[in-house]
Amino acid sequence: MTESRVRILVVDEELPIRRYLKSALTAHGYDVVEAATGEAGVMMAATTRPDLVILDLGLPDLDGVEVIRRLREWTQLLPVLVLSVREHERDKVAALDAGADDYLTKPFSTGELLARLRANLRRAVQISEEPVFTLGNLTVDLAHRQVIRGKESVQLTPTEYDLLRVLVTHAGKVITHRHLLTAVWGPGYENAVHLLRVNISNLRHKLEPDPTRPCYIVTEPGVGYRLRDSL
Amino acid sequence: MKELDDLGAQHLPRVKPDNRTSRLGSSKIGQRILVLVGTSPDGEELVHIAHKMASGQQGTWHAAYVEASAPGSSGARAQAQVWSVLRLAESLGGTTSILTGPSPADAVLAYAREMGITHIVVGNPDLPAWRRILGFSLTDRLLRASHDIDFHVVNHRERSEPAVASRPYRNPGPSWRYPAALGLVALATVVGLPARGLVVPSAFISPYLLALVIAAVYLDFGAAMLVALGSVLAYDLFFLPPYYRLVPSDWGSLLSLIGFLPVGGVISSLVRRSRHQTEAARQREAHTHALYLLSRDLAASTDLAAILSVVIEHWCRLFGTDAAVMIADGEGLRIGGKSAGFELTPAAVEAAVLTYDAVGSAKGAPPSSRNPEPPQTVLRTANRVVGILIEQCNKPNPPPTPELDRMMEAFANQAALAIERVQFAQQAQEAEVLKVTETLQTALLNSVSHDLRTPLSSITGVLSSIYEEAYLLDGPTQHELVGTALSEAQRLNHLVGKLLDMSRIEAGALQLARDLNEVQDVVGTTLVNLERQMETRPIEVRISETLPLIPMDFVLISRVIHNLVENADKYAPAGTPIEIEAGLKGDWLEISVADFGPGVPDKDLVPIFDKFYRSSRTGTTVGTGLGLAISKGILEAHGGRIWAENREGGGLRVTAALPQRERTTPRYSEEDAGND
């Protein structure tokens, strides 16, 4: 991030949405550039070098997934936040698997928007710093492989720890089932959903204040999980 | 008797030269004419005459064959002639009947009285002179008995061929009867021989009488005659002195024995007649029974296929031919069904189509529904032609009789009515479905229109206020207004989502993304989403610890729980808890949501899952009425169930049951499991 304001590229066909996003984001100190089509979006991403892209999946010319693919051809780090509709979990998952980082379901409130932005912008910063993650009464020290809840140390199995680690390094952002499974268990385990369920359940029981109402590790229905970065 | 040359449109008087006279007929309109058909060859002519008479005077006419007259002695050829005459009568528009009864004259008169006959036309049978002189002809007997009916006797002048069987002749019959007859005589003789000489000769007449009666009853007329003759001879030879000599000394007993001849004749004739009538009655009863069976089976059939198979099966059984039925639907004729042995040739189909077209376009119905060539029967009701039944005869046909024709026609009528009934029922059902669909659509439109526009009007109101007159509103007011608009917008979003869910379920387009999921997770996530709405509502969750992972679509089941909890929240009084439980029951995972609200009347427990249903307890509560219907659709897509019950302690419990193993209804599709 440079000294100048954070630049957000908004790629959405609908003028009213673009207008709203521009005004809301500008009011919060962001610099906003716009594109109305996929092709334009890809081009603008290359020319204006934004810090984050807000990408609507219902573009007229290119499939959202295609836009992401093209972006990812030359940048792995540029955060991409997709906008989608409630019924289209499949599209969300496809976008996330293609390289998007997070999603917002329309209609969303400005508060949700800003929270997501913050979570995803932080990624670029956090990659090499901050091995310690805190949330509520939970502290995870990645450097020392320590997990502390309240005052006590929590014992996790290696698998559970690995799972937690992946969640922490993506804190605030959604991670798809597939991503979690391949990251923790390896390729070939993309469909071993039951492993994931069991381990998430164990983590919740060990870490959450109320395992029946998880507030740290949140289920993203039909998509994956998200470790919140703030309460 | 006066001869009648030509019968035109005029009445024709007829006068007998003897005492028996008839009144002069008068040319009144609406006469009812009865023509008696017999075995003489002038039957056709008689029928034509009657037809002309009737049409000339705009009356109706009947043709009848009196059956009791010398039945069985007529032979097959004569019978066939009678039948063909009767068919001719029918084709000309007359009503045909076969009259039976011990006394032919009585039978005719009874029929005439019943039908209100005003004129009877008879032929002049070629009876042997002695019968005519003695006044034994049917005509004479009728004349004697009737008082108010006119008679017309037609002599036919030309005789192109000799009268067929106008005199009785002996039925050749199997040849065992005559030896049997002789045997009877011998037996009667032998029985009496031991007592010969001990009693008067007339005592020995009784065995011969018995033999004669036996022969008359069990053998035939000819055999009876033989027994009579043989008895006379045997009696003369063996029992009348001088024995073994033909000429008796005492003629008295011989004469009485000779009197046996007519006795035997009469008994035999009576027996034969009665047997014939019994046979005819039996056959009629058999036909009636067959029709009864048919109508019974037809009444039990509820769809077209069943009816057609009943019709074809009964036809084949009854008439002995293979049959196929072609049904007339909107576009023409199509094959409805056929019997196993039937080979449907294109020629037969074409012939059927021709008949159908011809019948369909003809004005007025021809009297007979059956064509003999090609063998088809038109199935018709008062409204229309329902189909054509085609026959295929694998063996030579029995000669068609009016009785058979009548049977086939009755059969055809039954079949046609049944087919029409089924078609009407189907139409009625379709109309009903259409009606219900339209009702639902209207309800949908009304509901959607109202429920969409209401929040929109709030939003528009608030926004237009701020847009046009922001200066009039102070900060806090504006803030409040905007808050209202925001929540209305959320409500609108909620409703739109429900409508979309419902329409997807209706279209069978619900796609399940089934994965193994933790019930605890689904419930927990749902409750987190509801947190803001349910801030003040105590929610108790009891989920069994040891639940396995269950295959389900997370998003959809979460929606179900969301709907159920929302409903419970709507109706439960403030402060009362909502209880959520989940546990295994056999092969099922059951999740239930219960409240302490007023519950639902028992009769509504099932209908609440209908679209747009708002039970009597809704009153002022807002809601789309779709939540439960959507939940039901989702559960069904999973192969599960959902139901409601009033629970003890008050309130409603709604339970959703999911199968532990994967199960789907065919309407719904599965996505790839494990797509992430």
PDB file of C-alpha atoms in Angstrom, chain B residues 560 563-564 567-568 571 590-595 598-610 613 615 617 627-629 631-632 635-636 640-648 650-657:
ATOM      1  CA  VAL B 560     -36.439 -24.612   6.611  1.00  0.00           C
ATOM      2  CA  ASN B 563     -38.934 -20.525   8.397  1.00  0.00           C
ATOM      3  CA  LEU B 564     -40.045 -22.691  11.278  1.00  0.00           C
ATOM      4  CA  ASN B 567     -43.256 -18.811  12.331  1.00  0.00           C
ATOM      5  CA  ALA B 568     -42.920 -19.862  15.935  1.00  0.00           C
ATOM      6  CA  TYR B 571     -47.296 -16.777  17.042  1.00  0.00           C
ATOM      7  CA  GLU B 590     -35.985 -35.426  13.154  1.00  0.00           C
ATOM      8  CA  ILE B 591     -35.668 -31.717  13.796  1.00  0.00           C
ATOM      9  CA  SER B 592     -38.565 -30.092  15.553  1.00  0.00           C
ATOM     10  CA  VAL B 593     -39.426 -26.522  16.397  1.00  0.00           C
ATOM     11  CA  ALA B 594     -42.049 -25.978  19.059  1.00  0.00           C
ATOM     12  CA  ASP B 595     -43.685 -22.933  20.525  1.00  0.00           C
ATOM     13  CA  PRO B 598     -52.153 -21.019  20.518  1.00  0.00           C
ATOM     14  CA  GLY B 599     -51.523 -23.989  18.275  1.00  0.00           C
ATOM     15  CA  VAL B 600     -53.535 -24.740  15.161  1.00  0.00           C
ATOM     16  CA  PRO B 601     -57.019 -26.343  14.832  1.00  0.00           C
ATOM     17  CA  ASP B 602     -56.721 -30.033  14.091  1.00  0.00           C
ATOM     18  CA  LYS B 603     -58.373 -29.691  10.736  1.00  0.00           C
ATOM     19  CA  ASP B 604     -55.733 -27.207   9.663  1.00  0.00           C
ATOM     20  CA  LEU B 605     -52.735 -29.307  10.622  1.00  0.00           C
ATOM     21  CA  VAL B 606     -52.270 -30.564   7.083  1.00  0.00           C
ATOM     22  CA  PRO B 607     -53.513 -27.597   5.042  1.00  0.00           C
ATOM     23  CA  ILE B 608     -51.098 -25.168   6.660  1.00  0.00           C
ATOM     24  CA  PHE B 609     -48.440 -26.608   4.383  1.00  0.00           C
ATOM     25  CA  ASP B 610     -50.373 -25.459   1.338  1.00  0.00           C
ATOM     26  CA  TYR B 613     -52.568 -20.902   3.427  1.00  0.00           C
ATOM     27  CA  SER B 615     -54.969 -20.596   9.074  1.00  0.00           C
ATOM     28  CA  ARG B 617     -55.157 -18.027  13.799  1.00  0.00           C
ATOM     29  CA  GLY B 627     -42.864 -20.431   4.536  1.00  0.00           C
ATOM     30  CA  LEU B 628     -44.366 -23.794   5.383  1.00  0.00           C
ATOM     31  CA  ALA B 629     -45.057 -24.638   1.765  1.00  0.00           C
ATOM     32  CA  SER B 631     -40.266 -26.011   3.797  1.00  0.00           C
ATOM     33  CA  LYS B 632     -42.416 -28.856   2.635  1.00  0.00           C
ATOM     34  CA  LEU B 635     -38.115 -31.667   2.662  1.00  0.00           C
ATOM     35  CA  GLU B 636     -39.744 -33.572  -0.104  1.00  0.00           C
ATOM     36  CA  GLY B 640     -38.094 -36.429   3.753  1.00  0.00           C
ATOM     37  CA  ARG B 641     -41.308 -35.274   5.390  1.00  0.00           C
ATOM     38  CA  ILE B 642     -42.629 -32.450   7.464  1.00  0.00           C
ATOM     39  CA  TRP B 643     -45.688 -32.351   9.676  1.00  0.00           C
ATOM     40  CA  ALA B 644     -47.306 -30.340  12.425  1.00  0.00           C
ATOM     41  CA  GLU B 645     -48.992 -31.364  15.621  1.00  0.00           C
ATOM     42  CA  ASN B 646     -50.468 -29.630  18.610  1.00  0.00           C
ATOM     43  CA  ARG B 647     -48.460 -30.609  21.618  1.00  0.00           C
ATOM     44  CA  GLU B 648     -49.518 -31.202  25.166  1.00  0.00           C
ATOM     45  CA  GLY B 650     -50.033 -26.029  24.417  1.00  0.00           C
ATOM     46  CA  GLY B 651     -48.508 -24.763  21.258  1.00  0.00           C
ATOM     47  CA  LEU B 652     -47.537 -26.138  17.907  1.00  0.00           C
ATOM     48  CA  ARG B 653     -44.672 -28.447  17.089  1.00  0.00           C
ATOM     49  CA  VAL B 654     -43.491 -28.748  13.538  1.00  0.00           C
ATOM     50  CA  THR B 655     -41.176 -31.656  12.819  1.00  0.00           C
ATOM     51  CA  ALA B 656     -39.004 -32.156   9.765  1.00  0.00           C
ATOM     52  CA  ALA B 657     -37.672 -35.604   9.113  1.00  0.00           C
TER      53      ALA B 657
END
